[in-house]
């Protein structure tokens, strides 16, 4: 239903360091004492609309909304009139009339921005081709739990295709003033518009973004290596990229140069023996399952921030 003070979660660009840390604090409190927050979404109806597959985001939002006392509706665009050509803009007006919030996973970032413009209920980005901000909240929470987030001289390296996850990592780390390295083939570039935005933000937040094309150099001395699928959802035709990405696989050889206590992160789903070997994914260095569990807690923190404060 209409809310005059709606706040969206479309990209971390719209959030300050203070706001991100507040959400992480809220997530930590909820994780520690879930019973205390079991009614904070009472009488709230929040829908999930996913145009791409999802396991973690879909299930964790549905469970999280229920655990906070809200009601969750899982919608499928193929079975809505969207599937027959009704526009997102018109659909947004209908959502506004019935719902208190909408969580959307879709292709274009512009689609969720259009939905947000057309309705006065909070809109949450559950992944677009450009950004995946909910994932990064869980990643930051996991790094905080491991006491790595504000570690002096932290070397955090994202290995792989510059994509929605790395875009949001770059924004999140920059907002917090933490250095980050992206290791990818020279032919793959971070979008110019994002680089322009980051150039201004890094100057303000005093962090550095390093781009490294040599995997062994990037892994050298790393505290954390993070990877993601080489081919994101919706890019399945881009088969050439797989050959280009092979030297960037996170495997035992790569980790020879890293620290003994290196942590391995992956947003999942993993494509075993592609971007990461099972040897590494299932090793003691891997914190991917804690990361995945934190999707639930971090999103509950976000919902508390958006609806309850
Ligand atoms: N990491 C992540 O967003 O996973 P799902 O695609 O399963 O939601
Ligand atoms: N970059 C991946 C993330 C999946 C959670 C994709 O968009 O498919």
Coordinates of C-alpha atoms and ligand atoms in Angstrom, one line a residue:
X1 CA 0.0 0.0 0.0
X2 CA 1.1 3.6 -0.5
X3 CA 3.9 4.8 1.8
X4 CA 5.1 8.4 1.6
X5 CA 8.6 7.6 2.8
X6 CA 9.4 4.7 0.5
X7 CA 13.0 3.8 -0.1
X8 CA 14.1 1.4 -2.8
X9 CA 17.1 -0.9 -3.0
X10 CA 18.0 -0.7 -6.7
X11 CA 21.7 -0.3 -6.5
X12 CA 24.3 0.3 -3.7
X13 CA 25.0 3.7 -5.5
X14 CA 22.0 5.1 -3.6
X15 CA 23.3 4.0 -0.2
X16 CA 25.9 5.7 2.0
X17 CA 28.6 4.0 4.0
X18 CA 26.5 4.7 7.1
X19 CA 23.4 3.2 5.7
X20 CA 25.2 0.0 4.5
X21 CA 26.8 -0.4 8.0
X22 CA 23.4 0.2 9.6
X23 CA 21.8 -2.6 7.5
X24 CA 24.7 -4.9 8.4
X25 CA 24.3 -4.2 12.1
X26 CA 20.5 -4.9 11.8
X27 CA 21.3 -8.1 10.0
X28 CA 23.7 -9.1 12.7
X29 CA 21.1 -8.4 15.5
X30 CA 18.4 -10.4 13.6
X31 CA 20.8 -13.3 13.1
X32 CA 21.7 -13.3 16.8
X33 CA 18.1 -13.0 18.1
X34 CA 15.6 -13.8 15.3
X35 CA 12.7 -14.2 17.7
X36 CA 12.9 -10.5 18.7
X37 CA 12.0 -9.4 15.1
X38 CA 9.3 -11.9 14.2
X39 CA 6.5 -9.4 13.8
X40 CA 8.2 -6.4 12.2
X41 CA 6.6 -7.1 8.8
X42 CA 3.1 -7.8 10.3
X43 CA 0.4 -6.9 7.8
X44 CA 2.9 -6.3 5.0
X45 CA 2.4 -8.1 1.7
X46 CA 5.6 -8.3 -0.3
X47 CA 5.7 -10.0 -3.7
X48 CA 8.7 -11.6 -5.5
X49 CA 8.7 -11.3 -9.3
X50 CA 11.5 -13.3 -10.9
X51 CA 12.2 -13.2 -14.7
X52 CA 15.3 -15.4 -14.3
X53 CA 15.9 -18.6 -12.3
X54 CA 17.0 -18.3 -8.6
X55 CA 17.5 -20.6 -5.6
X56 CA 19.1 -18.5 -2.9
X57 CA 17.6 -15.2 -3.5
X58 CA 14.1 -16.5 -4.0
X59 CA 14.0 -18.9 -1.1
X60 CA 15.8 -16.6 1.3
X61 CA 13.5 -13.7 0.6
X62 CA 10.4 -15.9 0.9
X63 CA 11.6 -17.4 4.2
X64 CA 12.9 -14.1 5.5
X65 CA 9.6 -12.3 4.8
X66 CA 7.7 -15.1 6.6
X67 CA 10.1 -15.1 9.5
X68 CA 9.6 -11.4 10.0
X69 CA 5.8 -11.9 10.2
X70 CA 5.0 -10.6 6.7
X71 CA 3.2 -12.4 3.8
X72 CA 5.1 -13.3 0.7
X73 CA 3.6 -13.8 -2.8
X74 CA 5.7 -15.5 -5.4
X75 CA 4.8 -14.3 -8.8
X76 CA 5.8 -15.6 -12.2
X77 CA 5.8 -13.0 -15.0
X78 CA 4.8 -15.7 -17.6
X79 CA 1.5 -16.2 -15.7
X80 CA 0.9 -12.5 -15.1
X81 CA -0.4 -10.3 -17.9
X82 CA 3.2 -9.2 -18.3
X83 CA 3.6 -12.5 -20.2
X84 CA 1.0 -11.2 -22.7
X85 CA 2.5 -7.8 -23.2
X86 CA 1.2 -5.7 -20.3
X87 CA 3.9 -3.2 -19.5
X88 CA 6.0 -3.2 -16.3
X89 CA 4.9 0.5 -15.9
X90 CA 1.2 -0.5 -15.9
X91 CA 1.9 -3.6 -13.7
X92 CA 3.7 -1.3 -11.2
X93 CA 0.5 0.7 -10.7
X94 CA -1.4 -2.5 -9.9
X95 CA 1.4 -3.6 -7.5
X96 CA 1.1 -0.3 -5.7
X97 CA -2.6 -0.7 -5.2
X98 CA -2.3 -4.1 -3.4
X99 CA 1.2 -4.6 -2.1
X100 CA 3.7 -3.1 0.4
X101 CA 6.8 -4.0 -1.6
X102 CA 8.1 -5.8 -4.6
X103 CA 11.4 -7.8 -5.0
X104 CA 12.3 -8.1 -8.7
X105 CA 14.9 -10.2 -10.6
X106 CA 14.9 -9.2 -14.2
X107 CA 17.2 -8.4 -17.2
X108 CA 17.5 -4.7 -17.6
X109 CA 18.2 -2.4 -14.7
X110 CA 16.0 0.2 -16.5
X111 CA 13.0 -2.1 -15.9
X112 CA 13.2 -2.0 -12.1
X113 CA 13.9 1.7 -12.3
X114 CA 10.8 2.1 -14.3
X115 CA 8.8 0.1 -11.8
X116 CA 10.2 2.2 -9.0
X117 CA 9.2 5.4 -10.8
X118 CA 5.7 4.3 -11.4
X119 CA 4.9 3.1 -7.9
X120 CA 5.3 4.4 -4.4
X121 CA 6.1 1.1 -2.7
X122 CA 9.7 -0.1 -2.0
X123 CA 11.3 -1.9 -5.0
X124 CA 14.2 -4.3 -4.2
X125 CA 16.7 -5.4 -6.9
X126 CA 17.1 -9.2 -6.6
X127 CA 19.6 -9.1 -9.6
X128 CA 19.6 -7.5 -13.0
X129 CA 22.2 -7.8 -15.8
X130 CA 23.9 -4.8 -14.2
X131 CA 23.8 -5.2 -10.5
X132 CA 23.2 -7.7 -7.6
X133 CA 23.2 -5.5 -4.5
X134 CA 21.5 -8.1 -2.2
X135 CA 24.3 -10.5 -2.8
X136 CA 26.9 -7.9 -1.7
X137 CA 25.1 -7.2 1.6
X138 CA 25.6 -10.9 2.5
X139 CA 29.2 -10.9 1.2
X140 CA 30.0 -7.9 3.4
X141 CA 28.3 -9.5 6.4
X142 CA 30.4 -12.6 5.9
X143 CA 33.6 -10.6 5.6
X144 CA 32.7 -8.8 8.8
X145 CA 32.1 -12.0 10.6
X146 CA 35.5 -13.2 9.5
X147 CA 37.0 -9.9 10.8
X148 CA 38.3 -9.2 7.3
X149 CA 36.1 -6.3 6.2
X150 CA 38.2 -3.5 7.7
X151 CA 41.4 -5.5 8.0
X152 CA 44.5 -3.3 7.3
X153 CA 45.9 -3.9 3.8
X154 CA 43.2 -6.4 3.0
X155 CA 43.8 -7.9 -0.5
X156 CA 40.4 -8.8 -1.9
X157 CA 40.5 -10.1 -5.5
X158 CA 37.5 -10.8 -7.7
X159 CA 38.5 -13.3 -10.4
X160 CA 36.3 -13.6 -13.5
X161 CA 34.0 -11.9 -15.9
X162 CA 33.2 -8.3 -15.0
X163 CA 29.5 -8.7 -14.4
X164 CA 26.5 -7.8 -12.2
X165 CA 28.2 -9.3 -9.1
X166 CA 31.6 -7.6 -9.6
X167 CA 29.9 -4.3 -10.5
X168 CA 28.1 -4.4 -7.1
X169 CA 31.2 -5.5 -5.3
X170 CA 33.1 -2.5 -6.7
X171 CA 30.4 -0.1 -5.6
X172 CA 30.0 -1.7 -2.2
X173 CA 33.8 -1.8 -1.5
X174 CA 34.1 1.8 -2.7
X175 CA 31.3 3.0 -0.5
X176 CA 33.1 1.5 2.4
X177 CA 36.5 2.9 1.3
X178 CA 38.1 -0.6 0.8
X179 CA 40.6 -1.5 -2.0
X180 CA 39.5 -4.2 -4.4
X181 CA 41.2 -5.9 -7.3
X182 CA 39.4 -7.2 -10.4
X183 CA 41.4 -9.9 -12.3
X184 CA 40.0 -10.6 -15.7
X185 CA 41.2 -10.9 -19.4
X186 CA 42.3 -7.6 -20.9
X187 CA 39.6 -7.9 -23.5
X188 CA 36.9 -7.8 -20.9
X189 CA 36.2 -4.3 -19.6
X190 CA 34.1 -2.9 -16.8
X191 CA 31.4 -0.6 -18.4
X192 CA 32.6 2.9 -19.0
X193 CA 29.7 4.5 -17.2
X194 CA 30.4 2.5 -14.1
X195 CA 34.1 3.3 -14.3
X196 CA 33.3 7.0 -14.6
X197 CA 31.0 6.8 -11.5
X198 CA 33.7 4.8 -9.6
X199 CA 36.5 7.3 -10.5
X200 CA 34.6 10.0 -8.7
X201 CA 33.6 7.8 -5.7
X202 CA 37.1 6.3 -5.1
X203 CA 38.5 9.9 -5.0
X204 CA 36.0 10.8 -2.3
X205 CA 36.2 7.5 -0.4
X206 CA 40.0 7.2 -0.7
X207 CA 40.1 3.6 -1.9
X208 CA 41.7 2.1 -5.0
X209 CA 40.4 -0.3 -7.7
X210 CA 43.1 -2.3 -9.3
X211 CA 42.6 -4.1 -12.6
X212 CA 45.1 -7.0 -13.1
X213 CA 45.1 -9.3 -16.1
X214 CA 47.7 -11.8 -14.7
X215 CA 46.0 -14.4 -12.5
X216 CA 49.2 -15.4 -10.6
X217 CA 50.1 -11.8 -9.8
X218 CA 46.5 -11.1 -8.7
X219 CA 46.5 -14.1 -6.4
X220 CA 49.9 -13.2 -4.9
X221 CA 49.3 -12.4 -1.2
X222 CA 45.6 -12.4 -1.5
X223 CA 43.5 -12.6 1.7
X224 CA 40.2 -13.3 -0.2
X225 CA 39.5 -14.6 -3.7
X226 CA 36.0 -14.2 -4.9
X227 CA 34.7 -15.7 -8.2
X228 CA 31.4 -16.1 -10.1
X229 CA 30.1 -17.8 -13.2
X230 CA 32.0 -17.0 -16.4
X231 CA 28.6 -16.9 -18.3
X232 CA 25.8 -15.0 -16.5
X233 CA 22.1 -15.8 -16.9
X234 CA 21.0 -14.4 -20.3
X235 CA 24.5 -14.5 -21.9
X236 CA 24.4 -18.2 -22.7
X237 CA 25.3 -17.6 -26.4
X238 CA 28.7 -16.1 -25.5
X239 CA 30.6 -19.4 -25.8
X240 CA 33.9 -17.7 -26.8
X241 CA 34.2 -16.2 -23.4
X242 CA 34.8 -19.6 -21.9
X243 CA 38.1 -20.1 -23.7
X244 CA 39.2 -16.6 -22.7
X245 CA 38.3 -17.3 -19.0
X246 CA 40.1 -20.6 -18.6
X247 CA 43.4 -19.1 -17.2
X248 CA 41.3 -17.4 -14.5
X249 CA 39.9 -20.6 -12.9
X250 CA 40.2 -20.6 -9.1
X251 CA 42.2 -23.8 -8.6
X252 CA 45.0 -25.3 -6.5
X253 CA 47.8 -23.9 -8.7
X254 CA 46.5 -20.4 -8.4
X255 CA 46.3 -20.6 -4.6
X256 CA 50.0 -21.6 -4.4
X257 CA 50.8 -17.9 -4.4
X258 CA 48.1 -16.8 -2.0
X259 CA 48.2 -16.6 1.8
X260 CA 47.9 -19.9 3.8
X261 CA 44.7 -18.7 5.4
X262 CA 43.1 -17.4 2.2
X263 CA 39.3 -17.4 2.1
X264 CA 37.4 -18.3 -1.0
X265 CA 34.1 -16.7 -1.8
X266 CA 31.5 -17.4 -4.6
X267 CA 28.0 -16.0 -4.9
X268 CA 26.8 -19.5 -6.2
X269 CA 25.6 -21.3 -8.1
X270 CA 29.1 -22.7 -8.8
X271 CA 30.0 -24.3 -12.1
X272 CA 32.4 -26.9 -10.7
X273 CA 35.6 -27.4 -12.8
X274 CA 34.8 -24.2 -14.7
X275 CA 35.4 -21.0 -12.7
X276 CA 36.3 -23.0 -9.6
X277 CA 37.5 -26.6 -9.0
X278 CA 35.7 -28.8 -6.5
X279 CA 39.1 -29.2 -4.7
X280 CA 38.9 -25.5 -3.8
X281 CA 35.2 -25.1 -3.4
X282 CA 35.0 -27.9 -0.9
X283 CA 38.3 -27.0 0.9
X284 CA 38.7 -25.5 4.3
X285 CA 39.4 -22.2 2.7
X286 CA 35.9 -21.9 1.2
X287 CA 33.3 -19.8 3.0
X288 CA 30.7 -20.0 0.3
X289 CA 28.1 -21.8 2.4
X290 CA 28.3 -19.2 5.2
X291 CA 28.0 -16.5 2.5
X292 CA 24.9 -18.2 1.1
X293 CA 23.3 -18.5 4.6
X294 CA 23.9 -14.9 5.2
X295 CA 21.7 -14.0 2.2
X296 CA 18.8 -14.7 4.5
X297 CA 20.1 -12.6 7.4
X298 CA 21.4 -9.7 5.3
X299 CA 18.0 -9.4 3.4
X300 CA 16.1 -9.5 6.7
X301 CA 18.4 -6.6 7.8
X302 CA 17.5 -4.8 4.6
X303 CA 13.8 -5.4 5.1
X304 CA 14.0 -4.1 8.7
X305 CA 15.9 -1.0 7.4
X306 CA 13.3 -0.4 4.7
X307 CA 10.1 -1.0 6.7
X308 CA 10.9 -0.8 10.4
X309 CA 14.1 1.1 11.2
Ligands
LIG1 N1 23.6 -15.9 -5.6 C1 22.4 -15.9 -6.0 O1 21.8 -14.9 -6.3 O2 21.9 -17.2 -6.2 P1 20.5 -17.5 -6.9 O3 20.6 -17.2 -8.4 O4 20.2 -18.9 -6.6 O5 19.4 -16.6 -6.3
LIG2 N1 26.6 -13.3 -12.5 C1 25.6 -14.4 -12.2 C2 25.1 -14.3 -10.8 C3 24.2 -15.4 -10.4 C4 23.7 -15.3 -9.0 C5 24.4 -14.3 -13.2 O1 23.9 -13.1 -13.4 O2 24.0 -15.3 -13.7

